[in-house]
Amino acid sequence: MKLKTLLLIVVVAMAFAGCKYDWIVPEEIPVIDPDDPSQTVSFSEDILPIFTSGNNCTACHSGNQMPDLRAENAYTSLNSTRYIDKTTPENSRIYNVPRPDGSHYKKLTAAQAALLLAWIQKGAENN
Ligand code: HEC
């Protein structure tokens, strides 16, 4: 009886284990041509949500930790040469510090990094 119960548990466990699939969907990285004006990147629609949704960055960057990435302050907070380098966008601190292969507390996904870089390449406007 005991052995049968044990066997049953093992069989059931194996059945469940056998049916578990983890689908890894490759992340789609947007390709944005910095010189194509028809491809726009919006600060309010594309960039802000990276910082604020799910408190991704605002968990820490909400006033005491610079830059202040809360929706109402993010643009003003970032709009300086400390964070944005329009001449060499890749060197911008807001892009560089949380880059996907970096070691920041929270890293950008490759898609978020591509959007952020394109936004800076297109002039880092408050659009
Ligand atoms: C767990 C808390 C935490 C989270 C989440 C976090 N950061 Fe930070 N961040 C910090 C701390 C602390 C510093 C300052 C010390 C350091 O750089 O390690 C910092 C520094 C920075 C700096 C450099 C500031 C300067 O003036 O030099 C940038 C840019 C930055 N964070 C961007 C981001 C972005 C973008 C996100 C979201 C993807 C993010 N951080 C998420 C804690 C956090």
JSON list of C-alpha atoms and ligand atoms in Angstrom, two decimals:
[
{"chain": "A", "resi": 1, "resn": "MET", "atom": "CA", "xyz": [0.00, 0.00, 0.00]},
{"chain": "A", "resi": 2, "resn": "LYS", "atom": "CA", "xyz": [2.72, 2.42, 0.98]},
{"chain": "A", "resi": 3, "resn": "LEU", "atom": "CA", "xyz": [4.76, 1.50, -2.08]},
{"chain": "A", "resi": 4, "resn": "LYS", "atom": "CA", "xyz": [1.74, 1.96, -4.34]},
{"chain": "A", "resi": 5, "resn": "THR", "atom": "CA", "xyz": [1.11, 5.43, -2.92]},
{"chain": "A", "resi": 6, "resn": "LEU", "atom": "CA", "xyz": [4.73, 6.37, -3.43]},
{"chain": "A", "resi": 7, "resn": "LEU", "atom": "CA", "xyz": [4.64, 5.06, -6.99]},
{"chain": "A", "resi": 8, "resn": "LEU", "atom": "CA", "xyz": [1.51, 7.02, -7.70]},
{"chain": "A", "resi": 9, "resn": "ILE", "atom": "CA", "xyz": [3.11, 10.21, -6.43]},
{"chain": "A", "resi": 10, "resn": "VAL", "atom": "CA", "xyz": [6.19, 9.63, -8.57]},
{"chain": "A", "resi": 11, "resn": "VAL", "atom": "CA", "xyz": [4.13, 8.94, -11.68]},
{"chain": "A", "resi": 12, "resn": "VAL", "atom": "CA", "xyz": [1.94, 11.99, -11.17]},
{"chain": "A", "resi": 13, "resn": "ALA", "atom": "CA", "xyz": [4.97, 14.17, -10.50]},
{"chain": "A", "resi": 14, "resn": "MET", "atom": "CA", "xyz": [6.65, 12.91, -13.65]},
{"chain": "A", "resi": 15, "resn": "ALA", "atom": "CA", "xyz": [3.53, 13.53, -15.70]},
{"chain": "A", "resi": 16, "resn": "PHE", "atom": "CA", "xyz": [3.44, 17.14, -14.57]},
{"chain": "A", "resi": 17, "resn": "ALA", "atom": "CA", "xyz": [7.14, 17.68, -15.00]},
{"chain": "A", "resi": 18, "resn": "GLY", "atom": "CA", "xyz": [6.94, 16.30, -18.52]},
{"chain": "A", "resi": 19, "resn": "CYS", "atom": "CA", "xyz": [4.34, 18.82, -19.56]},
{"chain": "A", "resi": 20, "resn": "LYS", "atom": "CA", "xyz": [6.14, 21.95, -18.44]},
{"chain": "A", "resi": 21, "resn": "TYR", "atom": "CA", "xyz": [7.44, 24.08, -21.25]},
{"chain": "A", "resi": 22, "resn": "ASP", "atom": "CA", "xyz": [9.09, 27.44, -20.89]},
{"chain": "A", "resi": 23, "resn": "TRP", "atom": "CA", "xyz": [8.69, 29.26, -24.12]},
{"chain": "A", "resi": 24, "resn": "ILE", "atom": "CA", "xyz": [11.38, 31.82, -24.53]},
{"chain": "A", "resi": 25, "resn": "VAL", "atom": "CA", "xyz": [10.16, 34.39, -26.98]},
{"chain": "A", "resi": 26, "resn": "PRO", "atom": "CA", "xyz": [13.07, 36.38, -28.39]},
{"chain": "A", "resi": 27, "resn": "GLU", "atom": "CA", "xyz": [12.76, 40.07, -27.65]},
{"chain": "A", "resi": 28, "resn": "GLU", "atom": "CA", "xyz": [12.00, 42.21, -30.65]},
{"chain": "A", "resi": 29, "resn": "ILE", "atom": "CA", "xyz": [14.43, 45.08, -30.89]},
{"chain": "A", "resi": 30, "resn": "PRO", "atom": "CA", "xyz": [13.09, 48.06, -32.79]},
{"chain": "A", "resi": 31, "resn": "VAL", "atom": "CA", "xyz": [15.24, 49.33, -35.62]},
{"chain": "A", "resi": 32, "resn": "ILE", "atom": "CA", "xyz": [14.95, 53.09, -35.75]},
{"chain": "A", "resi": 33, "resn": "ASP", "atom": "CA", "xyz": [16.76, 55.18, -38.31]},
{"chain": "A", "resi": 34, "resn": "PRO", "atom": "CA", "xyz": [17.88, 58.38, -36.55]},
{"chain": "A", "resi": 35, "resn": "ASP", "atom": "CA", "xyz": [17.79, 60.27, -39.84]},
{"chain": "A", "resi": 36, "resn": "ASP", "atom": "CA", "xyz": [14.29, 59.18, -40.88]},
{"chain": "A", "resi": 37, "resn": "PRO", "atom": "CA", "xyz": [11.86, 61.85, -39.64]},
{"chain": "A", "resi": 38, "resn": "SER", "atom": "CA", "xyz": [8.87, 59.56, -40.25]},
{"chain": "A", "resi": 39, "resn": "GLN", "atom": "CA", "xyz": [10.11, 57.28, -37.49]},
{"chain": "A", "resi": 40, "resn": "THR", "atom": "CA", "xyz": [9.40, 59.20, -34.33]},
{"chain": "A", "resi": 41, "resn": "VAL", "atom": "CA", "xyz": [10.20, 58.33, -30.74]},
{"chain": "A", "resi": 42, "resn": "SER", "atom": "CA", "xyz": [7.96, 60.06, -28.22]},
{"chain": "A", "resi": 43, "resn": "PHE", "atom": "CA", "xyz": [9.24, 60.94, -24.78]},
{"chain": "A", "resi": 44, "resn": "SER", "atom": "CA", "xyz": [5.81, 60.70, -23.17]},
{"chain": "A", "resi": 45, "resn": "GLU", "atom": "CA", "xyz": [4.66, 57.58, -24.97]},
{"chain": "A", "resi": 46, "resn": "ASP", "atom": "CA", "xyz": [7.85, 55.56, -25.52]},
{"chain": "A", "resi": 47, "resn": "ILE", "atom": "CA", "xyz": [10.42, 56.71, -22.99]},
{"chain": "A", "resi": 48, "resn": "LEU", "atom": "CA", "xyz": [8.53, 57.66, -19.83]},
{"chain": "A", "resi": 49, "resn": "PRO", "atom": "CA", "xyz": [6.82, 54.27, -19.45]},
{"chain": "A", "resi": 50, "resn": "ILE", "atom": "CA", "xyz": [10.26, 52.61, -19.39]},
{"chain": "A", "resi": 51, "resn": "PHE", "atom": "CA", "xyz": [10.97, 54.53, -16.17]},
{"chain": "A", "resi": 52, "resn": "THR", "atom": "CA", "xyz": [7.58, 54.52, -14.54]},
{"chain": "A", "resi": 53, "resn": "SER", "atom": "CA", "xyz": [5.63, 51.39, -15.47]},
{"chain": "A", "resi": 54, "resn": "GLY", "atom": "CA", "xyz": [5.74, 48.87, -12.69]},
{"chain": "A", "resi": 55, "resn": "ASN", "atom": "CA", "xyz": [7.94, 51.38, -10.83]},
{"chain": "A", "resi": 56, "resn": "ASN", "atom": "CA", "xyz": [10.77, 50.03, -12.98]},
{"chain": "A", "resi": 57, "resn": "CYS", "atom": "CA", "xyz": [13.10, 52.94, -12.21]},
{"chain": "A", "resi": 58, "resn": "THR", "atom": "CA", "xyz": [10.88, 55.14, -10.05]},
{"chain": "A", "resi": 59, "resn": "ALA", "atom": "CA", "xyz": [11.14, 52.53, -7.29]},
{"chain": "A", "resi": 60, "resn": "CYS", "atom": "CA", "xyz": [14.39, 54.32, -6.47]},
{"chain": "A", "resi": 61, "resn": "HIS", "atom": "CA", "xyz": [14.52, 57.39, -8.71]},
{"chain": "A", "resi": 62, "resn": "SER", "atom": "CA", "xyz": [11.58, 59.25, -7.21]},
{"chain": "A", "resi": 63, "resn": "GLY", "atom": "CA", "xyz": [13.09, 62.40, -5.75]},
{"chain": "A", "resi": 64, "resn": "ASN", "atom": "CA", "xyz": [15.96, 61.51, -3.44]},
{"chain": "A", "resi": 65, "resn": "GLN", "atom": "CA", "xyz": [17.98, 59.65, -6.05]},
{"chain": "A", "resi": 66, "resn": "MET", "atom": "CA", "xyz": [19.05, 61.62, -9.12]},
{"chain": "A", "resi": 67, "resn": "PRO", "atom": "CA", "xyz": [17.82, 61.59, -11.84]},
{"chain": "A", "resi": 68, "resn": "ASP", "atom": "CA", "xyz": [14.22, 62.05, -10.71]},
{"chain": "A", "resi": 69, "resn": "LEU", "atom": "CA", "xyz": [12.36, 59.80, -13.15]},
{"chain": "A", "resi": 70, "resn": "ARG", "atom": "CA", "xyz": [8.80, 60.44, -11.97]},
{"chain": "A", "resi": 71, "resn": "ALA", "atom": "CA", "xyz": [6.54, 61.37, -14.87]},
{"chain": "A", "resi": 72, "resn": "GLU", "atom": "CA", "xyz": [6.14, 65.01, -13.87]},
{"chain": "A", "resi": 73, "resn": "ASN", "atom": "CA", "xyz": [9.87, 65.58, -13.34]},
{"chain": "A", "resi": 74, "resn": "ALA", "atom": "CA", "xyz": [11.68, 63.16, -15.64]},
{"chain": "A", "resi": 75, "resn": "TYR", "atom": "CA", "xyz": [12.21, 65.43, -18.64]},
{"chain": "A", "resi": 76, "resn": "THR", "atom": "CA", "xyz": [13.48, 68.39, -16.60]},
{"chain": "A", "resi": 77, "resn": "SER", "atom": "CA", "xyz": [15.65, 66.10, -14.56]},
{"chain": "A", "resi": 78, "resn": "LEU", "atom": "CA", "xyz": [17.23, 64.49, -17.62]},
{"chain": "A", "resi": 79, "resn": "ASN", "atom": "CA", "xyz": [17.53, 67.60, -19.75]},
{"chain": "A", "resi": 80, "resn": "SER", "atom": "CA", "xyz": [21.16, 68.36, -18.95]},
{"chain": "A", "resi": 81, "resn": "THR", "atom": "CA", "xyz": [24.54, 67.43, -20.33]},
{"chain": "A", "resi": 82, "resn": "ARG", "atom": "CA", "xyz": [25.07, 65.23, -17.27]},
{"chain": "A", "resi": 83, "resn": "TYR", "atom": "CA", "xyz": [22.51, 62.75, -18.59]},
{"chain": "A", "resi": 84, "resn": "ILE", "atom": "CA", "xyz": [22.21, 63.47, -22.28]},
{"chain": "A", "resi": 85, "resn": "ASP", "atom": "CA", "xyz": [25.09, 63.77, -24.72]},
{"chain": "A", "resi": 86, "resn": "LYS", "atom": "CA", "xyz": [23.59, 64.81, -28.04]},
{"chain": "A", "resi": 87, "resn": "THR", "atom": "CA", "xyz": [26.97, 64.81, -29.78]},
{"chain": "A", "resi": 88, "resn": "THR", "atom": "CA", "xyz": [27.77, 61.22, -28.81]},
{"chain": "A", "resi": 89, "resn": "PRO", "atom": "CA", "xyz": [24.40, 59.75, -27.80]},
{"chain": "A", "resi": 90, "resn": "GLU", "atom": "CA", "xyz": [25.98, 56.42, -26.75]},
{"chain": "A", "resi": 91, "resn": "ASN", "atom": "CA", "xyz": [27.83, 58.29, -24.01]},
{"chain": "A", "resi": 92, "resn": "SER", "atom": "CA", "xyz": [24.64, 59.66, -22.46]},
{"chain": "A", "resi": 93, "resn": "ARG", "atom": "CA", "xyz": [24.50, 58.68, -18.82]},
{"chain": "A", "resi": 94, "resn": "ILE", "atom": "CA", "xyz": [20.78, 57.88, -18.94]},
{"chain": "A", "resi": 95, "resn": "TYR", "atom": "CA", "xyz": [21.55, 55.33, -21.65]},
{"chain": "A", "resi": 96, "resn": "ASN", "atom": "CA", "xyz": [24.89, 54.16, -20.36]},
{"chain": "A", "resi": 97, "resn": "VAL", "atom": "CA", "xyz": [24.28, 53.57, -16.66]},
{"chain": "A", "resi": 98, "resn": "PRO", "atom": "CA", "xyz": [21.30, 51.18, -16.97]},
{"chain": "A", "resi": 99, "resn": "ARG", "atom": "CA", "xyz": [22.46, 49.55, -20.23]},
{"chain": "A", "resi": 100, "resn": "PRO", "atom": "CA", "xyz": [21.49, 45.89, -20.74]},
{"chain": "A", "resi": 101, "resn": "ASP", "atom": "CA", "xyz": [25.04, 44.57, -20.31]},
{"chain": "A", "resi": 102, "resn": "GLY", "atom": "CA", "xyz": [25.83, 46.86, -17.39]},
{"chain": "A", "resi": 103, "resn": "SER", "atom": "CA", "xyz": [25.56, 46.26, -13.67]},
{"chain": "A", "resi": 104, "resn": "HIS", "atom": "CA", "xyz": [22.94, 48.80, -12.55]},
{"chain": "A", "resi": 105, "resn": "TYR", "atom": "CA", "xyz": [20.25, 47.85, -10.05]},
{"chain": "A", "resi": 106, "resn": "LYS", "atom": "CA", "xyz": [17.74, 47.66, -12.86]},
{"chain": "A", "resi": 107, "resn": "LYS", "atom": "CA", "xyz": [18.85, 47.23, -16.45]},
{"chain": "A", "resi": 108, "resn": "LEU", "atom": "CA", "xyz": [17.11, 48.31, -19.61]},
{"chain": "A", "resi": 109, "resn": "THR", "atom": "CA", "xyz": [15.98, 45.56, -21.94]},
{"chain": "A", "resi": 110, "resn": "ALA", "atom": "CA", "xyz": [17.61, 45.62, -25.36]},
{"chain": "A", "resi": 111, "resn": "ALA", "atom": "CA", "xyz": [14.40, 47.05, -26.85]},
{"chain": "A", "resi": 112, "resn": "GLN", "atom": "CA", "xyz": [14.20, 49.81, -24.23]},
{"chain": "A", "resi": 113, "resn": "ALA", "atom": "CA", "xyz": [17.85, 50.67, -24.77]},
{"chain": "A", "resi": 114, "resn": "ALA", "atom": "CA", "xyz": [17.29, 50.93, -28.54]},
{"chain": "A", "resi": 115, "resn": "LEU", "atom": "CA", "xyz": [14.33, 53.28, -28.01]},
{"chain": "A", "resi": 116, "resn": "LEU", "atom": "CA", "xyz": [16.22, 55.44, -25.54]},
{"chain": "A", "resi": 117, "resn": "LEU", "atom": "CA", "xyz": [19.24, 55.73, -27.83]},
{"chain": "A", "resi": 118, "resn": "ALA", "atom": "CA", "xyz": [17.05, 56.59, -30.82]},
{"chain": "A", "resi": 119, "resn": "TRP", "atom": "CA", "xyz": [15.23, 59.22, -28.77]},
{"chain": "A", "resi": 120, "resn": "ILE", "atom": "CA", "xyz": [18.56, 60.88, -27.91]},
{"chain": "A", "resi": 121, "resn": "GLN", "atom": "CA", "xyz": [19.82, 60.59, -31.52]},
{"chain": "A", "resi": 122, "resn": "LYS", "atom": "CA", "xyz": [16.67, 62.37, -32.64]},
{"chain": "A", "resi": 123, "resn": "GLY", "atom": "CA", "xyz": [17.39, 65.31, -30.36]},
{"chain": "A", "resi": 124, "resn": "ALA", "atom": "CA", "xyz": [15.99, 64.18, -26.97]},
{"chain": "A", "resi": 125, "resn": "GLU", "atom": "CA", "xyz": [12.86, 66.27, -27.37]},
{"chain": "A", "resi": 126, "resn": "ASN", "atom": "CA", "xyz": [10.07, 66.70, -24.84]},
{"chain": "A", "resi": 127, "resn": "ASN", "atom": "CA", "xyz": [7.56, 65.26, -27.29]},
{"chain": "B", "resi": 1, "resn": "HEC", "atom": "C1", "xyz": [17.12, 49.62, -6.55]},
{"chain": "B", "resi": 1, "resn": "HEC", "atom": "C2", "xyz": [17.20, 51.04, -6.77]},
{"chain": "B", "resi": 1, "resn": "HEC", "atom": "C3", "xyz": [17.40, 51.53, -8.20]},
{"chain": "B", "resi": 1, "resn": "HEC", "atom": "C4", "xyz": [16.68, 51.22, -9.33]},
{"chain": "B", "resi": 1, "resn": "HEC", "atom": "C5", "xyz": [15.49, 50.30, -9.46]},
{"chain": "B", "resi": 1, "resn": "HEC", "atom": "C6", "xyz": [17.26, 51.99, -10.41]},
{"chain": "B", "resi": 1, "resn": "HEC", "atom": "N1", "xyz": [18.30, 52.74, -9.94]},
{"chain": "B", "resi": 1, "resn": "HEC", "atom": "FE1", "xyz": [19.41, 54.05, -11.00]},
{"chain": "B", "resi": 1, "resn": "HEC", "atom": "N2", "xyz": [20.57, 54.45, -9.36]},
{"chain": "B", "resi": 1, "resn": "HEC", "atom": "C7", "xyz": [20.35, 53.93, -8.10]},
{"chain": "B", "resi": 1, "resn": "HEC", "atom": "C8", "xyz": [21.39, 54.44, -7.21]},
{"chain": "B", "resi": 1, "resn": "HEC", "atom": "C9", "xyz": [21.51, 54.12, -5.72]},
{"chain": "B", "resi": 1, "resn": "HEC", "atom": "C10", "xyz": [22.22, 55.29, -7.97]},
{"chain": "B", "resi": 1, "resn": "HEC", "atom": "C11", "xyz": [23.45, 56.10, -7.54]},
{"chain": "B", "resi": 1, "resn": "HEC", "atom": "C12", "xyz": [24.60, 55.26, -7.22]},
{"chain": "B", "resi": 1, "resn": "HEC", "atom": "C13", "xyz": [25.06, 54.37, -8.34]},
{"chain": "B", "resi": 1, "resn": "HEC", "atom": "O1", "xyz": [25.21, 54.83, -9.48]},
{"chain": "B", "resi": 1, "resn": "HEC", "atom": "O2", "xyz": [25.26, 53.18, -8.08]},
{"chain": "B", "resi": 1, "resn": "HEC", "atom": "C14", "xyz": [21.67, 55.26, -9.33]},
{"chain": "B", "resi": 1, "resn": "HEC", "atom": "C15", "xyz": [22.22, 55.98, -10.38]},
{"chain": "B", "resi": 1, "resn": "HEC", "atom": "C16", "xyz": [21.64, 56.08, -11.63]},
{"chain": "B", "resi": 1, "resn": "HEC", "atom": "C17", "xyz": [22.13, 56.93, -12.70]},
{"chain": "B", "resi": 1, "resn": "HEC", "atom": "C18", "xyz": [23.35, 57.85, -12.62]},
{"chain": "B", "resi": 1, "resn": "HEC", "atom": "C19", "xyz": [23.00, 59.07, -11.83]},
{"chain": "B", "resi": 1, "resn": "HEC", "atom": "C20", "xyz": [24.07, 60.13, -11.86]},
{"chain": "B", "resi": 1, "resn": "HEC", "atom": "O3", "xyz": [23.72, 61.31, -11.70]},
{"chain": "B", "resi": 1, "resn": "HEC", "atom": "O4", "xyz": [25.24, 59.80, -12.04]},
{"chain": "B", "resi": 1, "resn": "HEC", "atom": "C21", "xyz": [21.27, 56.77, -13.75]},
{"chain": "B", "resi": 1, "resn": "HEC", "atom": "C22", "xyz": [21.34, 57.47, -15.10]},
{"chain": "B", "resi": 1, "resn": "HEC", "atom": "C23", "xyz": [20.25, 55.81, -13.37]},
{"chain": "B", "resi": 1, "resn": "HEC", "atom": "N3", "xyz": [20.52, 55.41, -12.06]},
{"chain": "B", "resi": 1, "resn": "HEC", "atom": "C24", "xyz": [19.23, 55.39, -14.16]},
{"chain": "B", "resi": 1, "resn": "HEC", "atom": "C25", "xyz": [18.32, 54.39, -13.81]},
{"chain": "B", "resi": 1, "resn": "HEC", "atom": "C26", "xyz": [17.29, 53.88, -14.72]},
{"chain": "B", "resi": 1, "resn": "HEC", "atom": "C27", "xyz": [17.03, 54.40, -16.12]},
{"chain": "B", "resi": 1, "resn": "HEC", "atom": "C28", "xyz": [16.62, 52.91, -14.03]},
{"chain": "B", "resi": 1, "resn": "HEC", "atom": "C29", "xyz": [15.51, 52.03, -14.53]},
{"chain": "B", "resi": 1, "resn": "HEC", "atom": "C30", "xyz": [15.82, 51.20, -15.68]},
{"chain": "B", "resi": 1, "resn": "HEC", "atom": "C31", "xyz": [17.23, 52.80, -12.71]},
{"chain": "B", "resi": 1, "resn": "HEC", "atom": "N4", "xyz": [18.25, 53.71, -12.62]},
{"chain": "B", "resi": 1, "resn": "HEC", "atom": "C32", "xyz": [16.80, 51.96, -11.72]},
{"chain": "B", "resi": 1, "resn": "HEC", "atom": "C33", "xyz": [19.35, 53.07, -7.73]},
{"chain": "B", "resi": 1, "resn": "HEC", "atom": "C34", "xyz": [18.42, 52.50, -8.61]}
]
